[in-house]
Amino acid sequence: MVEQNLSIPKYWRRTQQYYRLVATRCAKCGKTYFPPRRVCDCGNDALDPFELPKNGSLVTLTVLRSVSVDFEKQRPLLIGVVDLGGVKLMGQIVDCPSPTALRAGTPMEVVFRRVKEDGEHGIIYYGYKFRPVKGCES
Amino acid sequence: MSASGNPDIRMIYIASALMELTSEQLNAGNVLREYIGLKGVPTMRIENGDGSSSLAILAAVNDVKLKGGCVMVAGVEKPHEVTSTKLNKFVSFSTNSEYEAFFGVTPAAQAAIMAREYMNKYEYSYEDIAVWPLKMHERGAQNPNAYFRKAVKIKDITESELVADPLRLYDVAPYVDGSAAVILCAEPNKRDAVIQVSGAGMGVGSAYFASKQAYDALESVGPATKQALKESGMELEDVRVVNVHDTYSIIGLLSLEAMGLSKQGMAPRLMRDGEFDGGGRVAVNMDGGLKAMGFPIGASGLYQLISSAIQLKGEKPFESLNADTALVHDMVGVDQESIVIALRRGD
């Protein structure tokens, strides 16, 4: 039997977010949420889909050496917080084998990458990751 | 059950975070009931990540307040049933899974980011943070119930392998198989008229780590502490014993700051200067904390509750503590929720 970790429908329900970073924005106060929210902090429940900008800046990061089983081949993982137009996201930073030059404020861009595979026969999951705009040495 | 004088138990609350993932067992309370021969006693499973067992305690406290009598709270976790990378994956489910675990984010990565931001802001070196594991191992060496009963040198800590920069192996409480149980009663019984749950509180932070207000402070601990103290009719200054959920060194230190036991940015210094030692201003994690006791995820809150009760009773090796009030802190994920339980020793 093939061991499958994540069902295909579960993944497909999130592709708007994984592929295009679709957040929600409050129609009343303008606050933007990612992950998307159904009700705003202001109490309003009319929120519209809103695609986040694909450029932003690094807030902070860590090099994660003890990883989950799905990421063993990618070990170590660079995990960072990136600010995209005032909304902060956590995710992988890529194309940067030596992160010593990265610091708070380093310009970052969103890239679309393979996240993981579901075993040998399962589907391949894709999603957003981040990379420094001027490369790793900048 | 025998330690509490075998009172009639009318309900079992059982806490576990990863039971179905590691042991392929659901509704384990039923298995437990039959195993310990409590005929006819219903059970309820409570899961809320690594805060599961403190939530079970709160449910049990509310139950006996409402209906009287005695109930059992049990916590159980068996993380060693699976390999370490698989366990990392299961533990990462306690993040906002679709947006964090999906991309490889783990609680360790989140704690590491907090450590990094804290060290940057307050200009600490890694050695300053390493005071936590150093002290916890010292305490563990004195505690016959500890998992690590060996003191370590600062060099052992600073040269241990990196888990997530800047956190090293010694900053991470080791996952252990473990279980614990208490009997809670509405009225003191003849055998244990000593420790009272005098108050409890909860506080919340963010389910998605990146949306936290600040990465160098905990949001969920303060409100939980205030509520527990208020319910208990205590002031922070009255508290003699504190046990915090030190899954990572930085979480232990930041919990003390968020409880109000240290100014922000001062906890490593106060810890180094002995303010949190036995005989100091307040005795913190005198059992060695989760760092030295081990971290049985969904049973960890019960571990620390029971250990606090032992400390209040002045049982071995805590004869010299002479404390009558304690706060026990438990946390769900990295600052998603905190539970603080206040204990008093009766006469």
PDB file of N, CA and C in Angstrom, chain A residues 38-101:
ATOM      1  N   ARG A  38     -11.958  34.723   8.337  1.00  0.00           N
ATOM      2  CA  ARG A  38     -13.374  34.862   8.003  1.00  0.00           C
ATOM      3  C   ARG A  38     -13.968  36.096   8.673  1.00  0.00           C
ATOM      4  N   VAL A  39     -13.413  36.448   9.848  1.00  0.00           N
ATOM      5  CA  VAL A  39     -13.909  37.612  10.587  1.00  0.00           C
ATOM      6  C   VAL A  39     -12.710  38.479  10.965  1.00  0.00           C
ATOM      7  N   CYS A  40     -12.866  39.787  10.788  1.00  0.00           N
ATOM      8  CA  CYS A  40     -11.782  40.730  11.082  1.00  0.00           C
ATOM      9  C   CYS A  40     -11.725  41.034  12.584  1.00  0.00           C
ATOM     10  N   ASP A  41     -10.551  41.478  13.051  1.00  0.00           N
ATOM     11  CA  ASP A  41     -10.412  41.905  14.446  1.00  0.00           C
ATOM     12  C   ASP A  41     -11.412  43.008  14.794  1.00  0.00           C
ATOM     13  N   CYS A  42     -11.805  43.807  13.802  1.00  0.00           N
ATOM     14  CA  CYS A  42     -12.728  44.921  14.063  1.00  0.00           C
ATOM     15  C   CYS A  42     -14.165  44.427  14.201  1.00  0.00           C
ATOM     16  N   GLY A  43     -14.385  43.133  13.957  1.00  0.00           N
ATOM     17  CA  GLY A  43     -15.717  42.559  14.120  1.00  0.00           C
ATOM     18  C   GLY A  43     -16.473  42.394  12.809  1.00  0.00           C
ATOM     19  N   ASN A  44     -15.994  43.050  11.771  1.00  0.00           N
ATOM     20  CA  ASN A  44     -16.659  42.957  10.472  1.00  0.00           C
ATOM     21  C   ASN A  44     -16.427  41.580   9.845  1.00  0.00           C
ATOM     22  N   ASP A  45     -17.485  41.010   9.256  1.00  0.00           N
ATOM     23  CA  ASP A  45     -17.288  39.699   8.629  1.00  0.00           C
ATOM     24  C   ASP A  45     -17.374  39.742   7.102  1.00  0.00           C
ATOM     25  N   ALA A  46     -17.284  40.943   6.539  1.00  0.00           N
ATOM     26  CA  ALA A  46     -17.198  41.046   5.071  1.00  0.00           C
ATOM     27  C   ALA A  46     -15.732  41.272   4.710  1.00  0.00           C
ATOM     28  N   LEU A  47     -15.082  40.189   4.257  1.00  0.00           N
ATOM     29  CA  LEU A  47     -13.681  40.296   3.854  1.00  0.00           C
ATOM     30  C   LEU A  47     -13.559  39.866   2.400  1.00  0.00           C
ATOM     31  N   ASP A  48     -12.720  40.551   1.659  1.00  0.00           N
ATOM     32  CA  ASP A  48     -12.537  40.239   0.243  1.00  0.00           C
ATOM     33  C   ASP A  48     -11.195  39.561   0.018  1.00  0.00           C
ATOM     34  N   PRO A  49     -11.144  38.682  -1.012  1.00  0.00           N
ATOM     35  CA  PRO A  49      -9.850  38.094  -1.366  1.00  0.00           C
ATOM     36  C   PRO A  49      -8.876  39.205  -1.779  1.00  0.00           C
ATOM     37  N   PHE A  50      -7.628  39.046  -1.427  1.00  0.00           N
ATOM     38  CA  PHE A  50      -6.645  40.079  -1.726  1.00  0.00           C
ATOM     39  C   PHE A  50      -5.289  39.417  -1.920  1.00  0.00           C
ATOM     40  N   GLU A  51      -4.729  39.572  -3.126  1.00  0.00           N
ATOM     41  CA  GLU A  51      -3.450  38.924  -3.414  1.00  0.00           C
ATOM     42  C   GLU A  51      -2.304  39.748  -2.832  1.00  0.00           C
ATOM     43  N   LEU A  52      -1.481  39.101  -2.024  1.00  0.00           N
ATOM     44  CA  LEU A  52      -0.373  39.819  -1.383  1.00  0.00           C
ATOM     45  C   LEU A  52       0.681  40.223  -2.421  1.00  0.00           C
ATOM     46  N   PRO A  53       1.397  41.319  -2.172  1.00  0.00           N
ATOM     47  CA  PRO A  53       2.497  41.688  -3.064  1.00  0.00           C
ATOM     48  C   PRO A  53       3.571  40.597  -3.049  1.00  0.00           C
ATOM     49  N   LYS A  54       4.305  40.460  -4.128  1.00  0.00           N
ATOM     50  CA  LYS A  54       5.293  39.381  -4.233  1.00  0.00           C
ATOM     51  C   LYS A  54       6.699  39.841  -3.849  1.00  0.00           C
ATOM     52  N   ASN A  55       6.786  41.070  -3.388  1.00  0.00           N
ATOM     53  CA  ASN A  55       8.071  41.566  -2.898  1.00  0.00           C
ATOM     54  C   ASN A  55       7.907  42.121  -1.499  1.00  0.00           C
ATOM     55  N   GLY A  56       8.944  41.937  -0.707  1.00  0.00           N
ATOM     56  CA  GLY A  56       8.886  42.438   0.664  1.00  0.00           C
ATOM     57  C   GLY A  56      10.273  42.425   1.272  1.00  0.00           C
ATOM     58  N   SER A  57      10.316  42.274   2.586  1.00  0.00           N
ATOM     59  CA  SER A  57      11.623  42.277   3.236  1.00  0.00           C
ATOM     60  C   SER A  57      11.696  41.242   4.352  1.00  0.00           C
ATOM     61  N   LEU A  58      12.917  40.821   4.633  1.00  0.00           N
ATOM     62  CA  LEU A  58      13.142  39.805   5.665  1.00  0.00           C
ATOM     63  C   LEU A  58      12.970  40.432   7.049  1.00  0.00           C
ATOM     64  N   VAL A  59      12.327  39.689   7.935  1.00  0.00           N
ATOM     65  CA  VAL A  59      12.187  40.140   9.324  1.00  0.00           C
ATOM     66  C   VAL A  59      13.212  39.407  10.197  1.00  0.00           C
ATOM     67  N   THR A  60      13.221  38.087  10.098  1.00  0.00           N
ATOM     68  CA  THR A  60      14.155  37.288  10.904  1.00  0.00           C
ATOM     69  C   THR A  60      14.210  35.871  10.340  1.00  0.00           C
ATOM     70  N   LEU A  61      15.200  35.098  10.786  1.00  0.00           N
ATOM     71  CA  LEU A  61      15.300  33.734  10.261  1.00  0.00           C
ATOM     72  C   LEU A  61      16.076  32.817  11.202  1.00  0.00           C
ATOM     73  N   THR A  62      15.981  31.508  10.924  1.00  0.00           N
ATOM     74  CA  THR A  62      16.785  30.511  11.631  1.00  0.00           C
ATOM     75  C   THR A  62      17.155  29.405  10.649  1.00  0.00           C
ATOM     76  N   VAL A  63      18.237  28.701  10.961  1.00  0.00           N
ATOM     77  CA  VAL A  63      18.602  27.527  10.167  1.00  0.00           C
ATOM     78  C   VAL A  63      18.144  26.305  10.962  1.00  0.00           C
ATOM     79  N   LEU A  64      17.137  25.619  10.436  1.00  0.00           N
ATOM     80  CA  LEU A  64      16.551  24.477  11.150  1.00  0.00           C
ATOM     81  C   LEU A  64      17.247  23.198  10.714  1.00  0.00           C
ATOM     82  N   ARG A  65      17.931  22.554  11.665  1.00  0.00           N
ATOM     83  CA  ARG A  65      18.724  21.359  11.317  1.00  0.00           C
ATOM     84  C   ARG A  65      18.007  20.069  11.677  1.00  0.00           C
ATOM     85  N   SER A  66      17.120  20.132  12.655  1.00  0.00           N
ATOM     86  CA  SER A  66      16.361  18.945  13.038  1.00  0.00           C
ATOM     87  C   SER A  66      14.980  19.073  12.391  1.00  0.00           C
ATOM     88  N   VAL A  67      14.769  18.352  11.297  1.00  0.00           N
ATOM     89  CA  VAL A  67      13.594  18.609  10.458  1.00  0.00           C
ATOM     90  C   VAL A  67      12.569  17.478  10.535  1.00  0.00           C
ATOM     91  N   SER A  68      11.384  17.748  10.006  1.00  0.00           N
ATOM     92  CA  SER A  68      10.342  16.728   9.883  1.00  0.00           C
ATOM     93  C   SER A  68      10.728  15.723   8.799  1.00  0.00           C
ATOM     94  N   VAL A  69      10.159  14.549   8.899  1.00  0.00           N
ATOM     95  CA  VAL A  69      10.534  13.441   8.009  1.00  0.00           C
ATOM     96  C   VAL A  69      10.378  13.810   6.524  1.00  0.00           C
ATOM     97  N   ASP A  70       9.368  14.632   6.201  1.00  0.00           N
ATOM     98  CA  ASP A  70       9.131  14.997   4.800  1.00  0.00           C
ATOM     99  C   ASP A  70      10.236  15.883   4.206  1.00  0.00           C
ATOM    100  N   PHE A  71      11.069  16.453   5.079  1.00  0.00           N
ATOM    101  CA  PHE A  71      12.049  17.432   4.604  1.00  0.00           C
ATOM    102  C   PHE A  71      13.488  16.964   4.790  1.00  0.00           C
ATOM    103  N   GLU A  72      13.636  15.660   5.062  1.00  0.00           N
ATOM    104  CA  GLU A  72      14.973  15.141   5.343  1.00  0.00           C
ATOM    105  C   GLU A  72      15.951  15.399   4.204  1.00  0.00           C
ATOM    106  N   LYS A  73      15.453  15.279   2.965  1.00  0.00           N
ATOM    107  CA  LYS A  73      16.345  15.479   1.811  1.00  0.00           C
ATOM    108  C   LYS A  73      16.771  16.929   1.666  1.00  0.00           C
ATOM    109  N   GLN A  74      15.967  17.854   2.222  1.00  0.00           N
ATOM    110  CA  GLN A  74      16.259  19.282   2.058  1.00  0.00           C
ATOM    111  C   GLN A  74      17.031  19.855   3.247  1.00  0.00           C
ATOM    112  N   ARG A  75      17.341  19.022   4.217  1.00  0.00           N
ATOM    113  CA  ARG A  75      17.980  19.452   5.447  1.00  0.00           C
ATOM    114  C   ARG A  75      19.335  20.098   5.171  1.00  0.00           C
ATOM    115  N   PRO A  76      19.744  21.217   5.834  1.00  0.00           N
ATOM    116  CA  PRO A  76      18.949  21.995   6.775  1.00  0.00           C
ATOM    117  C   PRO A  76      18.005  22.954   6.051  1.00  0.00           C
ATOM    118  N   LEU A  77      16.947  23.347   6.734  1.00  0.00           N
ATOM    119  CA  LEU A  77      15.985  24.289   6.152  1.00  0.00           C
ATOM    120  C   LEU A  77      16.263  25.684   6.694  1.00  0.00           C
ATOM    121  N   LEU A  78      16.192  26.658   5.784  1.00  0.00           N
ATOM    122  CA  LEU A  78      16.248  28.048   6.215  1.00  0.00           C
ATOM    123  C   LEU A  78      14.801  28.496   6.397  1.00  0.00           C
ATOM    124  N   ILE A  79      14.431  28.791   7.646  1.00  0.00           N
ATOM    125  CA  ILE A  79      13.049  29.187   7.935  1.00  0.00           C
ATOM    126  C   ILE A  79      13.058  30.648   8.379  1.00  0.00           C
ATOM    127  N   GLY A  80      12.250  31.457   7.711  1.00  0.00           N
ATOM    128  CA  GLY A  80      12.267  32.877   8.058  1.00  0.00           C
ATOM    129  C   GLY A  80      10.884  33.482   8.119  1.00  0.00           C
ATOM    130  N   VAL A  81      10.845  34.704   8.663  1.00  0.00           N
ATOM    131  CA  VAL A  81       9.628  35.503   8.630  1.00  0.00           C
ATOM    132  C   VAL A  81       9.874  36.633   7.628  1.00  0.00           C
ATOM    133  N   VAL A  82       8.924  36.789   6.692  1.00  0.00           N
ATOM    134  CA  VAL A  82       9.054  37.801   5.648  1.00  0.00           C
ATOM    135  C   VAL A  82       7.841  38.710   5.700  1.00  0.00           C
ATOM    136  N   ASP A  83       8.070  40.002   5.544  1.00  0.00           N
ATOM    137  CA  ASP A  83       6.992  40.994   5.566  1.00  0.00           C
ATOM    138  C   ASP A  83       6.618  41.345   4.129  1.00  0.00           C
ATOM    139  N   LEU A  84       5.371  41.031   3.753  1.00  0.00           N
ATOM    140  CA  LEU A  84       4.886  41.364   2.407  1.00  0.00           C
ATOM    141  C   LEU A  84       3.806  42.445   2.556  1.00  0.00           C
ATOM    142  N   GLY A  85       4.178  43.678   2.375  1.00  0.00           N
ATOM    143  CA  GLY A  85       3.215  44.774   2.470  1.00  0.00           C
ATOM    144  C   GLY A  85       2.526  44.863   3.822  1.00  0.00           C
ATOM    145  N   GLY A  86       3.260  44.595   4.876  1.00  0.00           N
ATOM    146  CA  GLY A  86       2.705  44.718   6.225  1.00  0.00           C
ATOM    147  C   GLY A  86       2.119  43.434   6.778  1.00  0.00           C
ATOM    148  N   VAL A  87       2.040  42.389   5.955  1.00  0.00           N
ATOM    149  CA  VAL A  87       1.562  41.084   6.443  1.00  0.00           C
ATOM    150  C   VAL A  87       2.776  40.164   6.580  1.00  0.00           C
ATOM    151  N   LYS A  88       2.914  39.552   7.757  1.00  0.00           N
ATOM    152  CA  LYS A  88       4.099  38.711   7.978  1.00  0.00           C
ATOM    153  C   LYS A  88       3.771  37.240   7.754  1.00  0.00           C
ATOM    154  N   LEU A  89       4.657  36.572   7.030  1.00  0.00           N
ATOM    155  CA  LEU A  89       4.492  35.156   6.717  1.00  0.00           C
ATOM    156  C   LEU A  89       5.724  34.395   7.178  1.00  0.00           C
ATOM    157  N   MET A  90       5.511  33.127   7.513  1.00  0.00           N
ATOM    158  CA  MET A  90       6.631  32.276   7.876  1.00  0.00           C
ATOM    159  C   MET A  90       6.781  31.206   6.810  1.00  0.00           C
ATOM    160  N   GLY A  91       8.007  30.988   6.379  1.00  0.00           N
ATOM    161  CA  GLY A  91       8.207  29.956   5.376  1.00  0.00           C
ATOM    162  C   GLY A  91       9.679  29.735   5.086  1.00  0.00           C
ATOM    163  N   GLN A  92       9.925  28.949   4.039  1.00  0.00           N
ATOM    164  CA  GLN A  92      11.302  28.618   3.695  1.00  0.00           C
ATOM    165  C   GLN A  92      11.958  29.717   2.866  1.00  0.00           C
ATOM    166  N   ILE A  93      13.239  29.943   3.141  1.00  0.00           N
ATOM    167  CA  ILE A  93      14.050  30.829   2.314  1.00  0.00           C
ATOM    168  C   ILE A  93      14.964  29.938   1.492  1.00  0.00           C
ATOM    169  N   VAL A  94      15.001  30.182   0.180  1.00  0.00           N
ATOM    170  CA  VAL A  94      15.758  29.285  -0.701  1.00  0.00           C
ATOM    171  C   VAL A  94      16.808  30.051  -1.512  1.00  0.00           C
ATOM    172  N   ASP A  95      17.602  29.291  -2.260  1.00  0.00           N
ATOM    173  CA  ASP A  95      18.690  29.816  -3.095  1.00  0.00           C
ATOM    174  C   ASP A  95      19.710  30.541  -2.237  1.00  0.00           C
ATOM    175  N   CYS A  96      19.918  30.048  -1.042  1.00  0.00           N
ATOM    176  CA  CYS A  96      20.813  30.734  -0.123  1.00  0.00           C
ATOM    177  C   CYS A  96      21.513  29.735   0.789  1.00  0.00           C
ATOM    178  N   PRO A  97      22.565  29.080   0.256  1.00  0.00           N
ATOM    179  CA  PRO A  97      23.233  28.062   1.074  1.00  0.00           C
ATOM    180  C   PRO A  97      23.921  28.641   2.312  1.00  0.00           C
ATOM    181  N   SER A  98      24.382  29.900   2.218  1.00  0.00           N
ATOM    182  CA  SER A  98      25.034  30.514   3.379  1.00  0.00           C
ATOM    183  C   SER A  98      24.315  31.816   3.727  1.00  0.00           C
ATOM    184  N   PRO A  99      23.518  31.797   4.789  1.00  0.00           N
ATOM    185  CA  PRO A  99      22.630  32.938   5.036  1.00  0.00           C
ATOM    186  C   PRO A  99      23.272  34.075   5.823  1.00  0.00           C
ATOM    187  N   THR A 100      24.592  34.073   5.975  1.00  0.00           N
ATOM    188  CA  THR A 100      25.232  35.051   6.867  1.00  0.00           C
ATOM    189  C   THR A 100      24.974  36.492   6.433  1.00  0.00           C
ATOM    190  N   ALA A 101      24.772  36.731   5.126  1.00  0.00           N
ATOM    191  CA  ALA A 101      24.580  38.109   4.659  1.00  0.00           C
ATOM    192  C   ALA A 101      23.127  38.573   4.830  1.00  0.00           C
TER     193      ALA A 101
END
